[in-house]
PDB file of C-alpha atoms in Angstrom:
ATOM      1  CA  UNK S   1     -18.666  20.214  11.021  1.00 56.00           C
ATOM      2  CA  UNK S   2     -19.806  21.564   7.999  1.00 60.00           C
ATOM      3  CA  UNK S   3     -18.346  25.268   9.308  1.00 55.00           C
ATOM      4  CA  UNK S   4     -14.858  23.101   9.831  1.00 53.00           C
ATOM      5  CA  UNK S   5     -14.996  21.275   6.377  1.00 58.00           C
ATOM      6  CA  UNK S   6     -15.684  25.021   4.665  1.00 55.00           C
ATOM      7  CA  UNK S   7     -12.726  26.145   6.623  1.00 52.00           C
ATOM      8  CA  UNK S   8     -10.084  23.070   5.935  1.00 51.00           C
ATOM      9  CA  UNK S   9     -10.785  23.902   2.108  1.00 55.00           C
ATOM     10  CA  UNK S  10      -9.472  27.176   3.274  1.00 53.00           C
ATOM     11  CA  UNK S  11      -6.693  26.024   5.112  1.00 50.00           C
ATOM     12  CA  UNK S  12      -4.877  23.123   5.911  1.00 53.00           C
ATOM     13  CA  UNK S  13      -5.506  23.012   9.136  1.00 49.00           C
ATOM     14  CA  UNK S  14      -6.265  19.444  10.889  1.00 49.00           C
ATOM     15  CA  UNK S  15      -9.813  18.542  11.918  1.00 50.00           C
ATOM     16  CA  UNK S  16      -8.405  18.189  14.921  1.00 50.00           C
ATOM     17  CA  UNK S  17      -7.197  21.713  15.996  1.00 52.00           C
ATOM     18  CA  UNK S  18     -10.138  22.925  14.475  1.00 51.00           C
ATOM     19  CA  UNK S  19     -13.024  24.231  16.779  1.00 54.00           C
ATOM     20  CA  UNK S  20     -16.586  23.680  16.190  1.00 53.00           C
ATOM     21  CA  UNK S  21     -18.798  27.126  17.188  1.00 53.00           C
ATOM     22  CA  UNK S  22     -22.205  26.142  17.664  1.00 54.00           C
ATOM     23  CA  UNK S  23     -24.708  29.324  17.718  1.00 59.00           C
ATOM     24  CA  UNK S  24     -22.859  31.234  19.899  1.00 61.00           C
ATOM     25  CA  UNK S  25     -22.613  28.999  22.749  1.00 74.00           C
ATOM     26  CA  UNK S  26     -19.000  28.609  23.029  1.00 82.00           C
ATOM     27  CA  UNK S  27     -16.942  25.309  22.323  1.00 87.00           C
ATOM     28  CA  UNK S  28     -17.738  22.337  22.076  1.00 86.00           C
ATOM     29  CA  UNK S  29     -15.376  19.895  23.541  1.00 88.00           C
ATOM     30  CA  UNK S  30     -13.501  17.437  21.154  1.00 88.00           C
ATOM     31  CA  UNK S  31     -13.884  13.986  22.285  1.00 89.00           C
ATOM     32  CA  UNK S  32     -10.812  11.409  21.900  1.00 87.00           C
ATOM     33  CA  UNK S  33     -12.811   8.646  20.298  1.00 90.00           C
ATOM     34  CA  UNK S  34     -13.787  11.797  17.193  1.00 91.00           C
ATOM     35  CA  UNK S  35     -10.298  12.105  16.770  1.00 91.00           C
ATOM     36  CA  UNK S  36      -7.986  10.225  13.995  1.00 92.00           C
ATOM     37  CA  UNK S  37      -6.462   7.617  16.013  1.00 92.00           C
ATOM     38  CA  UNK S  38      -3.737   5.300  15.427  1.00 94.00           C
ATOM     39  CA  UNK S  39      -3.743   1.561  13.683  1.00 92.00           C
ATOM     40  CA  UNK S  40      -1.291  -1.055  13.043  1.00 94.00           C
ATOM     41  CA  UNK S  41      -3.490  -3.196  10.336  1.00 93.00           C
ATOM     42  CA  UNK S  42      -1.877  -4.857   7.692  1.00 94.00           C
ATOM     43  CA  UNK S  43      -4.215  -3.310   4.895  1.00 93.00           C
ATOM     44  CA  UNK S  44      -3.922   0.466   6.098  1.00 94.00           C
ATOM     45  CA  UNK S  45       0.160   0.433   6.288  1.00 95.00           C
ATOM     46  CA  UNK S  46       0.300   3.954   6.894  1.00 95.00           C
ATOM     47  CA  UNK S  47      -2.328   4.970   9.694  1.00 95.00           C
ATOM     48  CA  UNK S  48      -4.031   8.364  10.063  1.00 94.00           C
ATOM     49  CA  UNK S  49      -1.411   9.441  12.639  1.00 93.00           C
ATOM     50  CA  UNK S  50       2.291   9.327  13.959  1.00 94.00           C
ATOM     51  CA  UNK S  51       2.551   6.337  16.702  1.00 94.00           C
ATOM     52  CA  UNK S  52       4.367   9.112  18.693  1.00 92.00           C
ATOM     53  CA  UNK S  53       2.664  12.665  18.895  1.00 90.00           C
ATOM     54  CA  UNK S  54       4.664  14.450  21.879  1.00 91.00           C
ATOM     55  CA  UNK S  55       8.424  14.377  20.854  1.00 92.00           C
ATOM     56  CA  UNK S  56      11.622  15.013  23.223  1.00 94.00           C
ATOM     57  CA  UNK S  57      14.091  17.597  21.959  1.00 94.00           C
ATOM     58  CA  UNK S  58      16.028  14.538  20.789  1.00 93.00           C
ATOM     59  CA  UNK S  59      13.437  13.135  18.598  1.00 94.00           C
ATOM     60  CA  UNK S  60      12.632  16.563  17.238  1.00 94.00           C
ATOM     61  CA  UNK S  61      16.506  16.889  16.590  1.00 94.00           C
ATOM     62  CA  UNK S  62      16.253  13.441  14.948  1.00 94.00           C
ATOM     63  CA  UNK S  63      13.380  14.830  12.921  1.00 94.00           C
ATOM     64  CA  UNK S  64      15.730  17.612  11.745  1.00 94.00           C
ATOM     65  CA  UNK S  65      18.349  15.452  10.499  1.00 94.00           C
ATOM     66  CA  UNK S  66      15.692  13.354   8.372  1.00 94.00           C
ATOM     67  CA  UNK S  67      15.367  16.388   6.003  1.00 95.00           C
ATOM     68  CA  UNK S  68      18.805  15.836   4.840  1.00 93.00           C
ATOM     69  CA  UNK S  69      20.280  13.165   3.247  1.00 94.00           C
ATOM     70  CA  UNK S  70      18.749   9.867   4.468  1.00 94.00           C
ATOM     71  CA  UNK S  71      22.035   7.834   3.751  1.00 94.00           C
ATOM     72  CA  UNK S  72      23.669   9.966   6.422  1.00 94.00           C
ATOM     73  CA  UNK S  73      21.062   8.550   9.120  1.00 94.00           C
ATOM     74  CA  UNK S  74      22.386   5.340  11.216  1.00 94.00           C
ATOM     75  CA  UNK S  75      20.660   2.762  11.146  1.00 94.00           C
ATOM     76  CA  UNK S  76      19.657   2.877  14.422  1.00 94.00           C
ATOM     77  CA  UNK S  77      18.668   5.847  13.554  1.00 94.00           C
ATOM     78  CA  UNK S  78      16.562   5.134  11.112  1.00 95.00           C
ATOM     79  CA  UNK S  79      14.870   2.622  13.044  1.00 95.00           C
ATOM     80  CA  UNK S  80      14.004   5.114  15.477  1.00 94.00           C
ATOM     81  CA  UNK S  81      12.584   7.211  13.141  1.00 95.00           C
ATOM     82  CA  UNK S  82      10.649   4.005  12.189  1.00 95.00           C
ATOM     83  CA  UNK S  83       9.015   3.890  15.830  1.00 95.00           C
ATOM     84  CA  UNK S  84       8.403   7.080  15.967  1.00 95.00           C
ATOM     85  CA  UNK S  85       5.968   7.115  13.094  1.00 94.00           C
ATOM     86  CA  UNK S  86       4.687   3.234  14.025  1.00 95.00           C
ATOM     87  CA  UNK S  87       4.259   1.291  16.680  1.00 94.00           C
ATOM     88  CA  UNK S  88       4.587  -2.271  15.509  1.00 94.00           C
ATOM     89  CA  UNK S  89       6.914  -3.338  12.409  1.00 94.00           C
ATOM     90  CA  UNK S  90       4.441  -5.661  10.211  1.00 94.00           C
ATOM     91  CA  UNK S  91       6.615  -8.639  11.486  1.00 93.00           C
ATOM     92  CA  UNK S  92       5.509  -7.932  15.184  1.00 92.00           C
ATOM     93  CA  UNK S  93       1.786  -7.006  13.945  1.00 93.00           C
ATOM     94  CA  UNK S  94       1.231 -10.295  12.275  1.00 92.00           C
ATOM     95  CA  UNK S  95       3.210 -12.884  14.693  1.00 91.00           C
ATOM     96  CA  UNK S  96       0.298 -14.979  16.224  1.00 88.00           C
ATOM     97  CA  UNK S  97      -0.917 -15.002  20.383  1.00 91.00           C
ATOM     98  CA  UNK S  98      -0.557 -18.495  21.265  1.00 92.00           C
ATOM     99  CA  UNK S  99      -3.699 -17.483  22.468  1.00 95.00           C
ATOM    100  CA  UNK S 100      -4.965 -20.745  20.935  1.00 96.00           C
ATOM    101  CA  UNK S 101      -3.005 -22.467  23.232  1.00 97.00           C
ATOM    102  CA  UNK S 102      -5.026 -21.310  26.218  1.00 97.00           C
ATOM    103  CA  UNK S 103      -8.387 -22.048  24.035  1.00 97.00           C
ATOM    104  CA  UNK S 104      -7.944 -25.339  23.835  1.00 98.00           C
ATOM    105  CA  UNK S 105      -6.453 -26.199  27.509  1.00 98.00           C
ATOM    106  CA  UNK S 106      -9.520 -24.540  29.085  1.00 98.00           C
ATOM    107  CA  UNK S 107     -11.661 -26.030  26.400  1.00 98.00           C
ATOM    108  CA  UNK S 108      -9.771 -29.541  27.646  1.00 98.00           C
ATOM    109  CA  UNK S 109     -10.096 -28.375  31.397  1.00 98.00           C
ATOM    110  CA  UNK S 110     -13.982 -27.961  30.956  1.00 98.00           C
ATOM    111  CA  UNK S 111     -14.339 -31.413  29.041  1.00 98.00           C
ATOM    112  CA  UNK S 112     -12.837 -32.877  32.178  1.00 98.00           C
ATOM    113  CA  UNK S 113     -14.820 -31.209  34.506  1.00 98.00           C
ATOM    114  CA  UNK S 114     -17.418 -32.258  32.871  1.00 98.00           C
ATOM    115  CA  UNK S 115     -16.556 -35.579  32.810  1.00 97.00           C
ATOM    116  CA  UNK S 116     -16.056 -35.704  37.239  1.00 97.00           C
ATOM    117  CA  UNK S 117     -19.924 -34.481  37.001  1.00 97.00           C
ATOM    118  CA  UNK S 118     -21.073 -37.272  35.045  1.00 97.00           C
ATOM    119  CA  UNK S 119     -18.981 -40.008  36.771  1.00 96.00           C
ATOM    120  CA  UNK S 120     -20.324 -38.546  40.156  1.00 96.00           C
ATOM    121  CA  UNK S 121     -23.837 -38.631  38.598  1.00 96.00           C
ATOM    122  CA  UNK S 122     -23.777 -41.997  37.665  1.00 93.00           C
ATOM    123  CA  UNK S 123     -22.662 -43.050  41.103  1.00 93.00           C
ATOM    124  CA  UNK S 124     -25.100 -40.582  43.284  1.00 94.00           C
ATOM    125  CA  UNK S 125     -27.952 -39.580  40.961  1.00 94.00           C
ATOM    126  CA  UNK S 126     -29.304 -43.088  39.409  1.00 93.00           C
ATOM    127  CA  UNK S 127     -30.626 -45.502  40.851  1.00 90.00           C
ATOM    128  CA  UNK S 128     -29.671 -49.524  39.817  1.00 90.00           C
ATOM    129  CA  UNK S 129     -29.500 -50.316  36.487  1.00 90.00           C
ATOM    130  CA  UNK S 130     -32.685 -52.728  35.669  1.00 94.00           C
ATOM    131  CA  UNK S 131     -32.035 -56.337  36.036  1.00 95.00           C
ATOM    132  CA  UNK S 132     -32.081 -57.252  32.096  1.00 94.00           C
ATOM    133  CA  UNK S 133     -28.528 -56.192  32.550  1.00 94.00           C
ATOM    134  CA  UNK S 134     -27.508 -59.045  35.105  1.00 95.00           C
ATOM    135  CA  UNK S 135     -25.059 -61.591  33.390  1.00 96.00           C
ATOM    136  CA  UNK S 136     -27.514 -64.503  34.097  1.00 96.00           C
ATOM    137  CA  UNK S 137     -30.389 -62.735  32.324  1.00 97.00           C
ATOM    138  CA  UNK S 138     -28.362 -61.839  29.166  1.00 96.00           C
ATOM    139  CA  UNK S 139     -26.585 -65.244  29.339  1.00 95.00           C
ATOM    140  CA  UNK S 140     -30.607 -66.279  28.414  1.00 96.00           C
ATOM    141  CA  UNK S 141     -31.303 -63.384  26.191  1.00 95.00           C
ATOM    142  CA  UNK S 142     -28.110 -64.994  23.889  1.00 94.00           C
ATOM    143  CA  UNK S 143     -29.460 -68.295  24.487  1.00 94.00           C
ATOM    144  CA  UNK S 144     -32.685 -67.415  22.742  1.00 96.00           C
ATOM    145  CA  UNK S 145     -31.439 -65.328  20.297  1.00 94.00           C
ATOM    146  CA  UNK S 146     -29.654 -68.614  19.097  1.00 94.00           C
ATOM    147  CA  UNK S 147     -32.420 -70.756  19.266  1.00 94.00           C
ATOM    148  CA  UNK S 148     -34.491 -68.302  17.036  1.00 95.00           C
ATOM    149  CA  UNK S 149     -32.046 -68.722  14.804  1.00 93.00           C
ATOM    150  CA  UNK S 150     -31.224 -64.774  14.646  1.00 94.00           C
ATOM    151  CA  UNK S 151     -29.588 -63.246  12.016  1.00 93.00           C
ATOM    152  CA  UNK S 152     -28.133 -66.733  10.572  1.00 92.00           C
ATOM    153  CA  UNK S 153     -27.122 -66.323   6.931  1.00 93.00           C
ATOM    154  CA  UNK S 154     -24.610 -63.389   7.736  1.00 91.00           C
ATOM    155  CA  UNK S 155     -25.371 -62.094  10.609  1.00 90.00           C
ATOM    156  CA  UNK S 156     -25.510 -63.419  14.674  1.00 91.00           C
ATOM    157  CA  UNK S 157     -26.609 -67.259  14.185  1.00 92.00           C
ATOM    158  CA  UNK S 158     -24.438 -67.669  11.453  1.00 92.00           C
ATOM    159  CA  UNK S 159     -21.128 -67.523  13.570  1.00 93.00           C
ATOM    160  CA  UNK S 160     -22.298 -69.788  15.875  1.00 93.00           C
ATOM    161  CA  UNK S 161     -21.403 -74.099  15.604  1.00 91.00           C
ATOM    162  CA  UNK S 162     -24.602 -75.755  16.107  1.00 91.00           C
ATOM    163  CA  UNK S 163     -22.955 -78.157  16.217  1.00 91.00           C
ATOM    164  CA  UNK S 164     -19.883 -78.562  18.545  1.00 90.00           C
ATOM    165  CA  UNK S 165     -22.194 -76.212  20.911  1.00 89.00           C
ATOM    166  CA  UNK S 166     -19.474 -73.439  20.199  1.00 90.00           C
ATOM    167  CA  UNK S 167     -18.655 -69.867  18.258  1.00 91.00           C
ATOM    168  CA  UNK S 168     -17.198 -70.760  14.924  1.00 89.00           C
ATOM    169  CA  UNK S 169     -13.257 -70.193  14.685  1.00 85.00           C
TER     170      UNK S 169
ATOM    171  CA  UNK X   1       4.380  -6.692 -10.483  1.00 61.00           C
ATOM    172  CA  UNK X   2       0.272  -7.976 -10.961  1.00 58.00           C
ATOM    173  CA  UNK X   3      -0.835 -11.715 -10.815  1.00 61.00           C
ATOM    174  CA  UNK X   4      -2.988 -11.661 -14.279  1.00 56.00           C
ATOM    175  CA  UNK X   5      -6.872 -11.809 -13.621  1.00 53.00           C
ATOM    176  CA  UNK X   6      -8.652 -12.138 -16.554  1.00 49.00           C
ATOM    177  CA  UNK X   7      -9.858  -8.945 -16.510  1.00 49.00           C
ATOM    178  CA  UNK X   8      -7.990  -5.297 -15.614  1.00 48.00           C
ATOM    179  CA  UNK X   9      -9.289  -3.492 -12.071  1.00 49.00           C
ATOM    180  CA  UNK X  10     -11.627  -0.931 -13.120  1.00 47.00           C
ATOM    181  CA  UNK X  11     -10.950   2.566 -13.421  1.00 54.00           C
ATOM    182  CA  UNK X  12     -13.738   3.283 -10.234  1.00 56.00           C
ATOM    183  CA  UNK X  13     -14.868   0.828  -8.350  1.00 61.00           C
ATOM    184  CA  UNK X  14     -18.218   0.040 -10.480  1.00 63.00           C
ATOM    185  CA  UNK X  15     -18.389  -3.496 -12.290  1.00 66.00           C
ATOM    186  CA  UNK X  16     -20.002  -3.159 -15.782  1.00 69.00           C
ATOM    187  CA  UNK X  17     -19.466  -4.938 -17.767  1.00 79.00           C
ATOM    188  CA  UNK X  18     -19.877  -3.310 -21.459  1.00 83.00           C
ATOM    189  CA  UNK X  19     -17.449  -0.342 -20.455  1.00 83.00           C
ATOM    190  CA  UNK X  20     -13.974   0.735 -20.841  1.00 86.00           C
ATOM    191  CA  UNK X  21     -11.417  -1.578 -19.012  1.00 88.00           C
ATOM    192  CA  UNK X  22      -8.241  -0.168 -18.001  1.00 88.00           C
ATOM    193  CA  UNK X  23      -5.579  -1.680 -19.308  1.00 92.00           C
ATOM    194  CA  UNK X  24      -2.181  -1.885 -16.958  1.00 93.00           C
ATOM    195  CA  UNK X  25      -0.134   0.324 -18.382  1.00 95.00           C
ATOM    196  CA  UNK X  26      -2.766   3.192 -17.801  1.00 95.00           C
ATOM    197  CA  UNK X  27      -2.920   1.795 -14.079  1.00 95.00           C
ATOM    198  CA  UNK X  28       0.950   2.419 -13.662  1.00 96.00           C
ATOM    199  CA  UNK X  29       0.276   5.685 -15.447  1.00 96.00           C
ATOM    200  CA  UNK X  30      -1.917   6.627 -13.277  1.00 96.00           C
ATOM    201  CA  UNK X  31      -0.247   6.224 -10.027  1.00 97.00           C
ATOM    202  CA  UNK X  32       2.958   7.228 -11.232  1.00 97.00           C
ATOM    203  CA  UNK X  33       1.521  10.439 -11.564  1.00 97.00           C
ATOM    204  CA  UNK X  34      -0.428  10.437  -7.853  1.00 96.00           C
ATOM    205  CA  UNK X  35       2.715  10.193  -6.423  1.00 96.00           C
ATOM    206  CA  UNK X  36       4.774  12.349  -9.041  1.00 96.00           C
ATOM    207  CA  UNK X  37       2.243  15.421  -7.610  1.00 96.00           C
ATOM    208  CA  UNK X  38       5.655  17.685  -6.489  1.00 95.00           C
ATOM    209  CA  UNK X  39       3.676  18.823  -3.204  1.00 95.00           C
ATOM    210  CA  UNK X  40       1.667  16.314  -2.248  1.00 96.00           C
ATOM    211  CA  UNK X  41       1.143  16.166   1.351  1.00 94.00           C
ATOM    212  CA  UNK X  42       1.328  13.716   3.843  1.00 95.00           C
ATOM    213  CA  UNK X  43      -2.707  12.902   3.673  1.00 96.00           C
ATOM    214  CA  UNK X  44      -2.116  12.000   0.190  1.00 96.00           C
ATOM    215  CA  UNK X  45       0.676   9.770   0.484  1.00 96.00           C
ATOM    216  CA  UNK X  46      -1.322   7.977   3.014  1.00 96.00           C
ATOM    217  CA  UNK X  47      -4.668   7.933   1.189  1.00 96.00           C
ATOM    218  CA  UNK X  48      -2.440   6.998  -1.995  1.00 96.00           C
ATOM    219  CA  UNK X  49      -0.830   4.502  -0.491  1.00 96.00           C
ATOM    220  CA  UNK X  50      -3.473   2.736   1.825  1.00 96.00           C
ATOM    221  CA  UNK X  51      -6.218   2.555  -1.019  1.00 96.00           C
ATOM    222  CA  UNK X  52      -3.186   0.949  -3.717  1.00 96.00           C
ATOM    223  CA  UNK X  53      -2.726  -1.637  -1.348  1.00 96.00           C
ATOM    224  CA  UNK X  54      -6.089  -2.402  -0.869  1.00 96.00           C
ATOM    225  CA  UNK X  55      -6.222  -3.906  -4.653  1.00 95.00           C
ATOM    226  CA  UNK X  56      -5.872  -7.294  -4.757  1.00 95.00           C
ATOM    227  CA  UNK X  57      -2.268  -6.377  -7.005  1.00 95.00           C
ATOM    228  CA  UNK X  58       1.715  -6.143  -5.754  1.00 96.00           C
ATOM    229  CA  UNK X  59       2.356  -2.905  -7.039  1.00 96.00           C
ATOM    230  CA  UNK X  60       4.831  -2.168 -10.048  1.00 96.00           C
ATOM    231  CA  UNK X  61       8.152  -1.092  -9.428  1.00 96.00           C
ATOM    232  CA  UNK X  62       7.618   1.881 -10.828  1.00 96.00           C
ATOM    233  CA  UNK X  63       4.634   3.544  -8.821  1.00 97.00           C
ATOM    234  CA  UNK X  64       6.495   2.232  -6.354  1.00 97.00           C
ATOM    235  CA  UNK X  65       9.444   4.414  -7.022  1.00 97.00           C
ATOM    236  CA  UNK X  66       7.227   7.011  -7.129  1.00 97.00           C
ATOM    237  CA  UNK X  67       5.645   6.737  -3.813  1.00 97.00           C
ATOM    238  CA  UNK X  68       9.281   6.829  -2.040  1.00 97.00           C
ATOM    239  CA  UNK X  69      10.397   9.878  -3.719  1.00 96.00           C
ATOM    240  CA  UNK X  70       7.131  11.332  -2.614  1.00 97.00           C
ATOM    241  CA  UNK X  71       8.493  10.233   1.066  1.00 96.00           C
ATOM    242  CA  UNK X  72      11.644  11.964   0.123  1.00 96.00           C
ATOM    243  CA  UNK X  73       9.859  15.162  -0.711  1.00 96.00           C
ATOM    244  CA  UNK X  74       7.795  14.757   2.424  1.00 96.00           C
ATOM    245  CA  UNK X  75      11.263  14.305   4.562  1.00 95.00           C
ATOM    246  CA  UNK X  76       9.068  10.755   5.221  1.00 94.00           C
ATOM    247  CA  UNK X  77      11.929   7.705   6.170  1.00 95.00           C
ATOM    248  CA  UNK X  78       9.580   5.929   8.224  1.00 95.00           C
ATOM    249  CA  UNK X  79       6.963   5.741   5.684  1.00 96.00           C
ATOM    250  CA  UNK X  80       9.369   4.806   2.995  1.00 96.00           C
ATOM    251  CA  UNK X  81       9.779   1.682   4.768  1.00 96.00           C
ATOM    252  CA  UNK X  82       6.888   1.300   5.895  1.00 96.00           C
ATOM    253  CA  UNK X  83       6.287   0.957   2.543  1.00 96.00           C
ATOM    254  CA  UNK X  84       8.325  -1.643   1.368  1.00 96.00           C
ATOM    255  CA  UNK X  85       6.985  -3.738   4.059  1.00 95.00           C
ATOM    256  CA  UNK X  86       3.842  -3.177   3.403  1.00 96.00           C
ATOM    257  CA  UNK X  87       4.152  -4.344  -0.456  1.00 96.00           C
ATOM    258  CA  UNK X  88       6.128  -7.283   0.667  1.00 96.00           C
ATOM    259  CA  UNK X  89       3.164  -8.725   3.105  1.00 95.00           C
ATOM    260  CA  UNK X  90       0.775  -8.130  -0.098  1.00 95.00           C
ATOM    261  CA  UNK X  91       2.884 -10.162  -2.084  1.00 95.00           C
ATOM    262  CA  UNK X  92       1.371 -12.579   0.265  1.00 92.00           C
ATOM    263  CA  UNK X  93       2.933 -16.776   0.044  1.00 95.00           C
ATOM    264  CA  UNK X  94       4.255 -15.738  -3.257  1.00 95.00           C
ATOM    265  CA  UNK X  95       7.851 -15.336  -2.140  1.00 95.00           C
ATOM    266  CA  UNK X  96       9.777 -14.870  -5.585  1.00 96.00           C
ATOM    267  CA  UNK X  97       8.227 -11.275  -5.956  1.00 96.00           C
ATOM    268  CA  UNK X  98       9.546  -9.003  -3.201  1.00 96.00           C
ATOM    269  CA  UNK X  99      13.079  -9.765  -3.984  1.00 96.00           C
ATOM    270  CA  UNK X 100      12.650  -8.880  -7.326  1.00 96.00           C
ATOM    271  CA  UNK X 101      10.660  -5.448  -6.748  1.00 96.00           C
ATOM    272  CA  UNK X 102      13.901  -5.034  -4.258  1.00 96.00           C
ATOM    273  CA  UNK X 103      16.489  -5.913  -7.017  1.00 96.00           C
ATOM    274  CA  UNK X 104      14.609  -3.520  -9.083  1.00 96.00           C
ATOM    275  CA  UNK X 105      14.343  -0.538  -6.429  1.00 96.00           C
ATOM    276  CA  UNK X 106      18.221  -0.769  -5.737  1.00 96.00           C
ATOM    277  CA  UNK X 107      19.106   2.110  -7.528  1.00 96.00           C
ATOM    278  CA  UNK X 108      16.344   4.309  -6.223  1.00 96.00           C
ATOM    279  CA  UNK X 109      16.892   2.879  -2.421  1.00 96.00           C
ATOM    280  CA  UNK X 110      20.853   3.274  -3.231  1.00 96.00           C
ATOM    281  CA  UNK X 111      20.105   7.096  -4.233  1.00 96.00           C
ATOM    282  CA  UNK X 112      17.398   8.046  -1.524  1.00 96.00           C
ATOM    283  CA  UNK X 113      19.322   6.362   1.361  1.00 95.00           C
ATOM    284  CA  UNK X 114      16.133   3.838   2.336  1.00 95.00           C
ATOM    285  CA  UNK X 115      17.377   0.593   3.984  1.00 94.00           C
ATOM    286  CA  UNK X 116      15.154  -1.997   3.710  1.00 95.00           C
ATOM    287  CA  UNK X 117      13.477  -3.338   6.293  1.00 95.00           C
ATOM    288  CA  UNK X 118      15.486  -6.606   6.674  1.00 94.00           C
ATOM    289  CA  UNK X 119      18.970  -4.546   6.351  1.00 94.00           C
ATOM    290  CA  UNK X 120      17.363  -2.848   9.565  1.00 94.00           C
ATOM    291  CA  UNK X 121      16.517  -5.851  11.598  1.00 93.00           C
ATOM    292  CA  UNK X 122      12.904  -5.278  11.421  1.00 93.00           C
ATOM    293  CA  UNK X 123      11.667  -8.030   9.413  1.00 88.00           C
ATOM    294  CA  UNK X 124      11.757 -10.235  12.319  1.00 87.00           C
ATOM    295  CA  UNK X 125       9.588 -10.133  15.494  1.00 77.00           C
TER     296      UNK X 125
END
């Protein structure tokens, strides 16, 4: 590389049509990713190559014509000569995917999914809940819980009418 | 046109702090004359143009008057308006500032024969 850099001070020729001659052994073969390739970003506007390398004898025509006066170009024209140089107009480059659309449906979907598991789980995989949970049994647990007077300045006891045997209105 | 930091961008891309600060009008200066260069090539325009719109500015009208007459010299259309769209995406959610670097390009687009890039239809996607 350092034989091509010597030479492009030379010359202008491309790095890319220059050849690399290593010790007498010949060529060695220019691989695509080495080469300048082409970008659409919005902070390089102008990439490091024309979108379109191999031009028709119409496009080189077209070419021709765009060293004279540019006001004499159509502008379809024009925007040809656009899409020859770029691919993507910045308006096209930057519109968004609706990719995110797709995110969050499968992201949904998966939720779901998961959600059939645990349902099936809960009906397959445990056993019976313990019996603390029966209504009777937690019909005494309140009982008791009143007549400890729980909670009964603010809290549990405290809604509850000693009295009348009843939750407060 | 620059939104006013409260400092000027450095001549290279070193922060001190105790040295010379370029002031705006030398910045303008400056790349007026890049782009003045009467053969600059097409690797220049490029390099020119990509690293000025890496600052964190909207260029002035004037360097960027220069940059599409050095299209015109370089038989560039494409890049000419590749150019103006370019500057107007910097310009970023501040709408008010592309139509005025427009309104102040007229004459120069008028004179080159550059349509902009919404009297082509290519503004929208």
């Amino acid at each position: 590389m350092l034989a091509t850099r010597a030479l492009s001070l030379i010359g202008k020729r491309a790095i890319s049509t220059s050849v690399c001659v290593r010790g007498g052994h010949g060529v060695a073969k220019v691989e695509d990713y080495t080469l300048p390739a082409y970008f659409d970003r919005r902070e390089t506007p102008l990439p490091d190559i024309a979108y379109v390398q191999a031009l028709t004898p119409e496009q080189k025509a077209l070419k021709e014509k765009e060293k004279g006066s540019w006001a004499a170009l159509s502008n379809d024209e024009k925007i040809a000569l656009y899409h020859l140089s770029f691919k993507q107009s910045f308006a096209e480059m930057n519109q968004g995917t609706g990719e995110w659309k797709s995110v969050v449906g499968g992201i949904m979907f998966f939720i779901g999914f998961t959600g059939l598991i645990v349902l099936w789980q809960r009906k397959y995989v445990y056993g019976p809940v313990p019996h603390t949970f029966d209504p009777e049994y937690k019909q005494q647990e309140l009982q008791r819980m009143l007549d400890m007077r729980m909670n009964p300045v603010e809290g549990f006891s405290a809604k509850w009418d000693y009295e009348n045997k009843q939750w407060k209105k | 046109v620059r939104t006013r930091p409260g400092y000027a961008a450095p001549v290279a891309s070193r922060c001190y702090s105790h040295g010379k600060v370029e002031t705006d009008e030398e910045f303008n200066a400056r790349w007026v004359t890049y782009f003045s260069k009467p053969d600059i090539d097409g690797w220049e325009l490029r390099k020119g143009m990509n690293t000025l719109i890496g600052y964190d500015l909207v260029p002035e009208p004037k360097v960027l008057d220069s940059a599409l007459r050095a299209c015109r010299r370089l038989n560039d259309l494409a890049s000419a308006i590749r150019i103006l769209e370019a500057v107007k995406d910097k310009a970023g959610p501040h709408k008010d500032i592309y139509p005025y670097l427009i309104q102040e390009l007229q004459p120069t687009l008028a004179e080159l024969g550059i349509s902009t890039p919404e009297e082509l239809g290519i503004d929208k996607s």
